[in-house]
PDB file of C-alpha atoms and ligand atoms in Angstrom:
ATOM      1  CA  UNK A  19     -16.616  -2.626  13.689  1.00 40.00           C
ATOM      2  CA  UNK A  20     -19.328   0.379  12.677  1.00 40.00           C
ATOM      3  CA  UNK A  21     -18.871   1.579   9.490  1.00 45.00           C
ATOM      4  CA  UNK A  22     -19.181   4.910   8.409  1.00 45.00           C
ATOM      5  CA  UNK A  23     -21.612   4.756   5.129  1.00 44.00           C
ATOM      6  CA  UNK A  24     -21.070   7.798   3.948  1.00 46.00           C
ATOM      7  CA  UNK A  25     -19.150   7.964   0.385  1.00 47.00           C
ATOM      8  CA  UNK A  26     -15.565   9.530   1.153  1.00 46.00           C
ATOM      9  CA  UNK A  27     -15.608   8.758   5.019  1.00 44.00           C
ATOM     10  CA  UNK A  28     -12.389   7.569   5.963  1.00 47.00           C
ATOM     11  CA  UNK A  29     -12.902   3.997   7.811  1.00 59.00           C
ATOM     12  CA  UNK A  30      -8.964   3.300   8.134  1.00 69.00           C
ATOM     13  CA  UNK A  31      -7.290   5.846  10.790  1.00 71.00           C
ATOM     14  CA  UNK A  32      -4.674   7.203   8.643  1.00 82.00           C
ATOM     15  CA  UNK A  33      -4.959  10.240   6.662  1.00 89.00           C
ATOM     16  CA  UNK A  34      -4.940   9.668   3.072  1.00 94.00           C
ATOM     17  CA  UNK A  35      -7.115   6.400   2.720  1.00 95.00           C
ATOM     18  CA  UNK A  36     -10.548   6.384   2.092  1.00 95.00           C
ATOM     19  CA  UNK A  37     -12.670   3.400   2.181  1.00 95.00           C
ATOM     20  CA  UNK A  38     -15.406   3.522  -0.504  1.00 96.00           C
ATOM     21  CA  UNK A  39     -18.100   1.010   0.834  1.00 97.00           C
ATOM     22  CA  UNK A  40     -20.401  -0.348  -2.366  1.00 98.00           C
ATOM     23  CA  UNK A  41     -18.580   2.435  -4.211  1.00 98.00           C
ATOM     24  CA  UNK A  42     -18.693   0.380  -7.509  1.00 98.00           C
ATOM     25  CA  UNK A  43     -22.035  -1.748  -6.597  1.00 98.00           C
ATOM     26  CA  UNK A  44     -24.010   0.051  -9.760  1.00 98.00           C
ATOM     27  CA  UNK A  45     -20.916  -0.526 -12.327  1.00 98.00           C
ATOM     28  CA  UNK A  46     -20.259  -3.908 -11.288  1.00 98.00           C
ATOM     29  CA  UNK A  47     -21.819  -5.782 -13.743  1.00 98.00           C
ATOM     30  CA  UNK A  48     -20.427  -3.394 -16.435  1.00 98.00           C
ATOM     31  CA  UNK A  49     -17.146  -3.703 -14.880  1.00 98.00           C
ATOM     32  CA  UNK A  50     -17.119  -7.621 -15.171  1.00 98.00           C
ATOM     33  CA  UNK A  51     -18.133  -7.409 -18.560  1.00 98.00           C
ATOM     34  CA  UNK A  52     -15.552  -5.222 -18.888  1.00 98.00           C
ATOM     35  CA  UNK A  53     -12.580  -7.019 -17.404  1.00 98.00           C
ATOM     36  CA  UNK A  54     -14.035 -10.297 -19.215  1.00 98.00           C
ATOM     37  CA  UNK A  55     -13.626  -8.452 -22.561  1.00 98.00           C
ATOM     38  CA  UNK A  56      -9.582  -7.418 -21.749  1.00 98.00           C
ATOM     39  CA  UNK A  57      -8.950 -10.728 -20.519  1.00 98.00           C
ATOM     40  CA  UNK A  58     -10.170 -12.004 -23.985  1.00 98.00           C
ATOM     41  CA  UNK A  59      -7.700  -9.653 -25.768  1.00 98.00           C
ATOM     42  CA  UNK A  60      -4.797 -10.407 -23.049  1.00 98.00           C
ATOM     43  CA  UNK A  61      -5.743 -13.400 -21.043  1.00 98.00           C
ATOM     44  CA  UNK A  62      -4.833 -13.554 -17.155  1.00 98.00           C
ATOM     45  CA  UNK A  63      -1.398 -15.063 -16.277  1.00 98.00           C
ATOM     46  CA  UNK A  64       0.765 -16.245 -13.149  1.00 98.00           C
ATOM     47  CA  UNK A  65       3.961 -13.920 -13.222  1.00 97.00           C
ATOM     48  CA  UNK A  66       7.453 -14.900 -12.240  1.00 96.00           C
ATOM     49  CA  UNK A  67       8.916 -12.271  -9.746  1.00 93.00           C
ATOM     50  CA  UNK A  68      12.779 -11.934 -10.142  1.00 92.00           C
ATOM     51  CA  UNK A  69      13.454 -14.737  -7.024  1.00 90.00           C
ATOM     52  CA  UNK A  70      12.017 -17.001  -9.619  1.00 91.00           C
ATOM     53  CA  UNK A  71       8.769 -17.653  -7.608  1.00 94.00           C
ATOM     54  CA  UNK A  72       4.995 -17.534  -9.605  1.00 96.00           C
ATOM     55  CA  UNK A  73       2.230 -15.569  -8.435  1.00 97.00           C
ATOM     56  CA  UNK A  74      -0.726 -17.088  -7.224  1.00 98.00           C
ATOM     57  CA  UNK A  75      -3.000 -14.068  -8.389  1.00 98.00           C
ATOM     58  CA  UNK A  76      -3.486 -13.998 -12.096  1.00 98.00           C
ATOM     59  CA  UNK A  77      -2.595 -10.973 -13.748  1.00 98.00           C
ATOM     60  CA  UNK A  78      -3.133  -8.679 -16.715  1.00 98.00           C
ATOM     61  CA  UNK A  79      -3.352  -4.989 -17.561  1.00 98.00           C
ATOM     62  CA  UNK A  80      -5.220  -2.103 -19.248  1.00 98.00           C
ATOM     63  CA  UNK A  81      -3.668   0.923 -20.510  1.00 98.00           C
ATOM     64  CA  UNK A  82      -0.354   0.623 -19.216  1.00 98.00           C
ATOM     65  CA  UNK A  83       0.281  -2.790 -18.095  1.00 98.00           C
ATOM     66  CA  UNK A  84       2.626  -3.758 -14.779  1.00 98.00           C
ATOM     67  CA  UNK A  85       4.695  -6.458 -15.746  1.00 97.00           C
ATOM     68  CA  UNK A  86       7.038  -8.742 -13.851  1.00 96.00           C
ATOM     69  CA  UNK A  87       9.077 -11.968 -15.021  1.00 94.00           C
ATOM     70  CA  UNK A  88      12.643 -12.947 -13.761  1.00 91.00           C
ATOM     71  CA  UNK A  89      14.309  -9.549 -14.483  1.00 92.00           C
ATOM     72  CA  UNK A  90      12.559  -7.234 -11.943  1.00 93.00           C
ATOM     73  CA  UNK A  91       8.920  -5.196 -12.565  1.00 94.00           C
ATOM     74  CA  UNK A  92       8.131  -2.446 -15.129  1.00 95.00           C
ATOM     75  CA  UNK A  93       5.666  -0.842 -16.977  1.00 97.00           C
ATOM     76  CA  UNK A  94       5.189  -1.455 -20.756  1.00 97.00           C
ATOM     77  CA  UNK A  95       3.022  -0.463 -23.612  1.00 98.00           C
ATOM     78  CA  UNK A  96       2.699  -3.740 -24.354  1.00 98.00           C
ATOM     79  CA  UNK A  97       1.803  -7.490 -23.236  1.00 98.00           C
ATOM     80  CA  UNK A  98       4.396  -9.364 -23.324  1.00 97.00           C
ATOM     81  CA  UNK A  99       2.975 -12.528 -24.168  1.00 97.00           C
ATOM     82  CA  UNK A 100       1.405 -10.637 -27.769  1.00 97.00           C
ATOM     83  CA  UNK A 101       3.686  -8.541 -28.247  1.00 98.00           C
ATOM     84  CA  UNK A 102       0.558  -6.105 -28.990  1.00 98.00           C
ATOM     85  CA  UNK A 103      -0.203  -3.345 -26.425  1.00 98.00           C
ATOM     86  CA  UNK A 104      -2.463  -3.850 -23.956  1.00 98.00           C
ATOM     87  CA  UNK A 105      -6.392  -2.923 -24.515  1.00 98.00           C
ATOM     88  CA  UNK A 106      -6.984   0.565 -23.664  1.00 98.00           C
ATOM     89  CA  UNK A 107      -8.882   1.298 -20.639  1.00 98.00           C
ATOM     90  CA  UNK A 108     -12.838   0.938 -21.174  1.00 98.00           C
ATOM     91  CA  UNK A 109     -14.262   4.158 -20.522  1.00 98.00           C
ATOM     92  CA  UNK A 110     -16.413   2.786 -17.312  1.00 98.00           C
ATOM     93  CA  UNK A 111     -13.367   1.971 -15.668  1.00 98.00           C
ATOM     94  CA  UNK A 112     -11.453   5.301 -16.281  1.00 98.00           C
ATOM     95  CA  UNK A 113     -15.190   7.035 -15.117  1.00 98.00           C
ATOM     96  CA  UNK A 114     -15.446   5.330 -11.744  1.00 98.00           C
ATOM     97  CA  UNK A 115     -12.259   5.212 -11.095  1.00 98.00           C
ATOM     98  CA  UNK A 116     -12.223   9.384 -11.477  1.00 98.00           C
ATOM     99  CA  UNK A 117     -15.485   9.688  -9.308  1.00 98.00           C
ATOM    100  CA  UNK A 118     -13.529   7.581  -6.422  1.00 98.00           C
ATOM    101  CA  UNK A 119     -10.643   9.797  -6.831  1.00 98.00           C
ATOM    102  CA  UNK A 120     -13.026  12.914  -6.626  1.00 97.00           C
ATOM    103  CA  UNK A 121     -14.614  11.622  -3.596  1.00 97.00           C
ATOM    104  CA  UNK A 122     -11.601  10.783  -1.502  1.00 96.00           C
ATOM    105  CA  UNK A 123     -10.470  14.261  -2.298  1.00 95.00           C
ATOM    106  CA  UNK A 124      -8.138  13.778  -5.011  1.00 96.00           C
ATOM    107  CA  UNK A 125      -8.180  14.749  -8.633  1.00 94.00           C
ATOM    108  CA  UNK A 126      -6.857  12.176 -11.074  1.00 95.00           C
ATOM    109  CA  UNK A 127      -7.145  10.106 -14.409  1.00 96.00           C
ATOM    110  CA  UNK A 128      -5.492   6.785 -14.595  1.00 97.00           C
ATOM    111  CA  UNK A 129      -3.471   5.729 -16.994  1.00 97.00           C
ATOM    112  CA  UNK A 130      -3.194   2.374 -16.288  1.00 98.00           C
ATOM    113  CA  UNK A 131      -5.135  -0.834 -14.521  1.00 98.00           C
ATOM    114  CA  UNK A 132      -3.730  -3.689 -13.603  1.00 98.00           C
ATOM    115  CA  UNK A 133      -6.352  -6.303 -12.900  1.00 98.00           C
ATOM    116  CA  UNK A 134      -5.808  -9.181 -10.359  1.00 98.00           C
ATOM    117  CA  UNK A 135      -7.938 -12.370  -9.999  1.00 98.00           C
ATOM    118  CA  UNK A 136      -7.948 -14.182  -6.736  1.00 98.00           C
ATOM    119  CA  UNK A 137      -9.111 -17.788  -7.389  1.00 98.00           C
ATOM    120  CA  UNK A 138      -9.337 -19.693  -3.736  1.00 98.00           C
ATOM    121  CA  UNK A 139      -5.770 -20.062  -1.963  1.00 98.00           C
ATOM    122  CA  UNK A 140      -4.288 -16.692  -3.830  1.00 98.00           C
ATOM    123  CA  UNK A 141      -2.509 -14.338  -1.999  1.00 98.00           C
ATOM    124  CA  UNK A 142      -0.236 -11.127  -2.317  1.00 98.00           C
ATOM    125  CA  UNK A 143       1.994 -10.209  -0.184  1.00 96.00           C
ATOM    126  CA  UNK A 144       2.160  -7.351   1.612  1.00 97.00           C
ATOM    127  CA  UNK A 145       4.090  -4.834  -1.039  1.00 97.00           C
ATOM    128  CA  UNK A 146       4.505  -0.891  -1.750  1.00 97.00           C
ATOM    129  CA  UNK A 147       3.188   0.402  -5.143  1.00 96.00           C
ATOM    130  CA  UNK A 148       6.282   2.277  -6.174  1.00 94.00           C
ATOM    131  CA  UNK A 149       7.007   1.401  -9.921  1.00 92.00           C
ATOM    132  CA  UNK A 150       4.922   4.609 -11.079  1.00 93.00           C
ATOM    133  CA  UNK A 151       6.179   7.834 -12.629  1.00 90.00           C
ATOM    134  CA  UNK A 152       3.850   9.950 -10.430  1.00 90.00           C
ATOM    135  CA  UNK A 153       3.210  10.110  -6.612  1.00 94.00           C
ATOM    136  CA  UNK A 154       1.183  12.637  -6.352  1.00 94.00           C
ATOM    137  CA  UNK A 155      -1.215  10.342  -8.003  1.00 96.00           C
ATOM    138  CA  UNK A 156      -3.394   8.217  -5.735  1.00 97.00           C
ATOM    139  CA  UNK A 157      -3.859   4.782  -5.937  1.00 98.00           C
ATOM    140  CA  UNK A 158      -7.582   3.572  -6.436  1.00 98.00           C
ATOM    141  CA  UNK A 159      -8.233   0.383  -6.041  1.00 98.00           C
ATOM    142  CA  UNK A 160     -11.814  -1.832  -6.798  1.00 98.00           C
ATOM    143  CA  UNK A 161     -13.031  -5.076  -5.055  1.00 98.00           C
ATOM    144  CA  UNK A 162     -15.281  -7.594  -7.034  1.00 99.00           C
ATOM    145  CA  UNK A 163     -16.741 -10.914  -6.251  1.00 98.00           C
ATOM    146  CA  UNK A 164     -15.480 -13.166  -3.342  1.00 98.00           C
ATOM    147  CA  UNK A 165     -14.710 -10.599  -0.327  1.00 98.00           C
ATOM    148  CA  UNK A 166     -11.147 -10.487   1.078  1.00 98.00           C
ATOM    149  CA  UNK A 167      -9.294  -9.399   4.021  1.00 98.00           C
ATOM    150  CA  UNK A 168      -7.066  -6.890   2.661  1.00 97.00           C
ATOM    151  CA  UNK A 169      -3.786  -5.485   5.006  1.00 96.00           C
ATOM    152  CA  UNK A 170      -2.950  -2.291   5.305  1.00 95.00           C
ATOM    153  CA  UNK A 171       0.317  -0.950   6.647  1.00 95.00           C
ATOM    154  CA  UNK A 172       2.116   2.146   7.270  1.00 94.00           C
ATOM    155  CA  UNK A 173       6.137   3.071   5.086  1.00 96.00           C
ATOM    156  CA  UNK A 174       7.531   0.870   6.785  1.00 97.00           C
ATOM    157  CA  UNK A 175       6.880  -3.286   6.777  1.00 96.00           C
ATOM    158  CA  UNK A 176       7.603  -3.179   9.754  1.00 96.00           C
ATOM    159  CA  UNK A 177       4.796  -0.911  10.905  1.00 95.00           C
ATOM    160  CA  UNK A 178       1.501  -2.483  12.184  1.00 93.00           C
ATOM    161  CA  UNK A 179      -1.066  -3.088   9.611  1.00 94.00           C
ATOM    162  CA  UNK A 180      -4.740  -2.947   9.920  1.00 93.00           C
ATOM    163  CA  UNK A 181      -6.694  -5.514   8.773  1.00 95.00           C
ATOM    164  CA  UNK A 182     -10.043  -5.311   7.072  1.00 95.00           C
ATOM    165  CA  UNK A 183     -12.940  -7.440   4.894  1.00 97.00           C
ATOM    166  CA  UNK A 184     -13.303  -6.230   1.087  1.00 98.00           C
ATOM    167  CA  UNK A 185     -16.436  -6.985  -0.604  1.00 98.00           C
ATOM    168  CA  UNK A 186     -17.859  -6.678  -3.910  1.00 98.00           C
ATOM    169  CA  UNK A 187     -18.089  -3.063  -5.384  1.00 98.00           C
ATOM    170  CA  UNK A 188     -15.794  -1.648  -2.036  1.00 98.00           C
ATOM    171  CA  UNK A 189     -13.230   0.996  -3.407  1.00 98.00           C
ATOM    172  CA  UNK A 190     -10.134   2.183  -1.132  1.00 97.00           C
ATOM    173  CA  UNK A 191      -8.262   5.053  -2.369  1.00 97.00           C
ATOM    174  CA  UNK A 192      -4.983   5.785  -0.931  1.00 97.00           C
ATOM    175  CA  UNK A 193      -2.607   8.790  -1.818  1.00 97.00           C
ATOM    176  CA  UNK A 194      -0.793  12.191  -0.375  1.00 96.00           C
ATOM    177  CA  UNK A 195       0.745  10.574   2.702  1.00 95.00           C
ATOM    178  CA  UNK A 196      -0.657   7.346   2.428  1.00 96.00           C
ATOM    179  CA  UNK A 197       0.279   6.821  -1.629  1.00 97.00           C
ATOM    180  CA  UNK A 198       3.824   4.468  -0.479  1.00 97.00           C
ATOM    181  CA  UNK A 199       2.146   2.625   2.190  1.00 97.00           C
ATOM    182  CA  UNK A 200       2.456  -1.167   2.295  1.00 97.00           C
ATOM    183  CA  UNK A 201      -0.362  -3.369   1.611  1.00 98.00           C
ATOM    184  CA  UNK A 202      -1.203  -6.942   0.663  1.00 98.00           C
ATOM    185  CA  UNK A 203      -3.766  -9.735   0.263  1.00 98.00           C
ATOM    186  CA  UNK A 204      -4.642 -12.551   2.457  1.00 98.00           C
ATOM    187  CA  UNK A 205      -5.279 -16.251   1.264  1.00 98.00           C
ATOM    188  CA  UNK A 206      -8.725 -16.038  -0.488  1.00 98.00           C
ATOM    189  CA  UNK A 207     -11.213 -18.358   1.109  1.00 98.00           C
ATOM    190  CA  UNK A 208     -13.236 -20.256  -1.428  1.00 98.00           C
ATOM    191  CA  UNK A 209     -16.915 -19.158  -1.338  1.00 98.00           C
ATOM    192  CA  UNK A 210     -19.690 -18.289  -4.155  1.00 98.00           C
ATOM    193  CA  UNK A 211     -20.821 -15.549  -5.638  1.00 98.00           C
ATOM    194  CA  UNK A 212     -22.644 -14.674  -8.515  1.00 97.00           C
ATOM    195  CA  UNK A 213     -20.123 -12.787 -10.474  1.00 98.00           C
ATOM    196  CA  UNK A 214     -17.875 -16.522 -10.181  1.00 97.00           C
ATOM    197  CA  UNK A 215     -16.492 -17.777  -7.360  1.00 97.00           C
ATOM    198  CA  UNK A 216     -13.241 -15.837  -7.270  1.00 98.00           C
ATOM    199  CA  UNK A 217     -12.245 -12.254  -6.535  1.00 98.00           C
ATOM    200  CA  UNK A 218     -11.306  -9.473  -9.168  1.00 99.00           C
ATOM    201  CA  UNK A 219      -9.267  -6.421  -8.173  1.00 98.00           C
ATOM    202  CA  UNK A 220      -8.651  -3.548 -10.284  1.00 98.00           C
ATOM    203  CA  UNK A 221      -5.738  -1.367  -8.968  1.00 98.00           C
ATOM    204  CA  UNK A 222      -5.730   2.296 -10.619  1.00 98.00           C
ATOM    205  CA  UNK A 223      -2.657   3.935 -11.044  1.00 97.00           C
ATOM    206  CA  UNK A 224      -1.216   7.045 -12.977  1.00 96.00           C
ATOM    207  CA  UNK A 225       2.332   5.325 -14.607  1.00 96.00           C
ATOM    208  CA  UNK A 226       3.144   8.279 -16.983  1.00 94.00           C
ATOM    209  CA  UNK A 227       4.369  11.352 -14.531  1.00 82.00           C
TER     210      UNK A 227
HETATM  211  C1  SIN B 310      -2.645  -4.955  -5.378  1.00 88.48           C
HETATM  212  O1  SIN B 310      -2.057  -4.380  -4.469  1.00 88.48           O
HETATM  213  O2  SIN B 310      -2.225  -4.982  -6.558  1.00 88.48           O
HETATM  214  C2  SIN B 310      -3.925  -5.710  -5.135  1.00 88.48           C
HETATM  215  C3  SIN B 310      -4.703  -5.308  -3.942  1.00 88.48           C
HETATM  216  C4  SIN B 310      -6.003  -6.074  -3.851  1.00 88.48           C
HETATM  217  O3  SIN B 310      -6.140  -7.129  -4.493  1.00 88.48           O
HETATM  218  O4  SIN B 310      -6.913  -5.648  -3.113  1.00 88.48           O
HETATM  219 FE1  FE2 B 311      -0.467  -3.002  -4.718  1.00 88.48          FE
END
């Protein structure tokens, strides 16, 4: 496939998605750092979704955290395994996640991260992002570490999805007609690299409308 490498170039064929190639390389160490810090504070951890099954990506949050567990998924101040609220965002994620906004077009501050690791064998299926207070918000989401192929659909499940490889410091933005659109995860493949041999996604969202 070529590969547009300007910033802000939109690789995917639908409007409203942006692929940021090596978006993030410069902040990636920072970023790390970063997400090591949070995950210190509020470690990762394999949800339960309400059919009673556990994630196979580990989960936790900045800001405003997404939660699920056998009841359904929400947002919520705080972690539930604390009972203290989630760290705040660290400024360098709010900051790059603004400039990849900016550069897809969109204006927007997140309010809250949620921050996936992939260790070899995860997976997430393919889902819409539609727990958050505000739509016209896009989504802006990070890629660090192993690379992944990520799936990208159209409002309906049923609509063909486009598959492509994520790799360390990529940034996809998605929003106006794009912001419901379905997308998931395939099964990372074990590999190394030197942030660890797993993959870390952050996924930017504005909860709060
Ligand atoms: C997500 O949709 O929460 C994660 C997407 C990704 O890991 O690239
Ligand atoms: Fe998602």
């Amino acid at each position: 496939m070529t590969q547009p490498d300007l910033f802000g170039v939109p690789e995917f064929g639908r409007e409203g998605v942006s692929l940021l190639r090596g978006f993030a390389l410069t902040d990636a160490q920072e970023l790390v750092a970063a997400i090591e810090a949070v995950a210190r504070v509020a470690p990762f951890r394999h949800m339960t979704v309400p059919g009673g099954g556990r994630m196979s990506v580990g989960m936790t949050n900045a800001g405003i955290g997404w939660v699920a567990d056998s009841k359904g998924y929400r947002y919520d101040h705080q972690d539930p395994l604390s009972g203290q609220p989630w760290p705040a965002l660290p400024p360098v994620f709010t900051h790059l996640a603004e400039r990849a906004a900016q550069a897809a077009g969109f204006g927007f501050t997140p309010d809250g991260c949620l921050i996936n690791r992939y260790e070899p064998g995860a997976k997430m299926g393919l889902h819409q992002d539609i727990n958050e207070g505000d739509y016209s918000a896009p989504i802006v989401s990070v890629s660090l570490g192993l690379p992944a192929t990520f799936q990208f659909g159209g409002l309906k499940r049923s609509d063909p999805v486009e598959k492509i490889t994520l790799h360390h410091g990529d940034v996809v933005v998605w929003g106006g007609p794009a912001r419901k659109s379905f997308h998931g995860v395939l099964t990372l493949r074990a590999g190394h690299h030197v942030i660890g041999n797993h993959r870390y996604n952050l996924t930017f969202r504005k909860v709060l409308g």
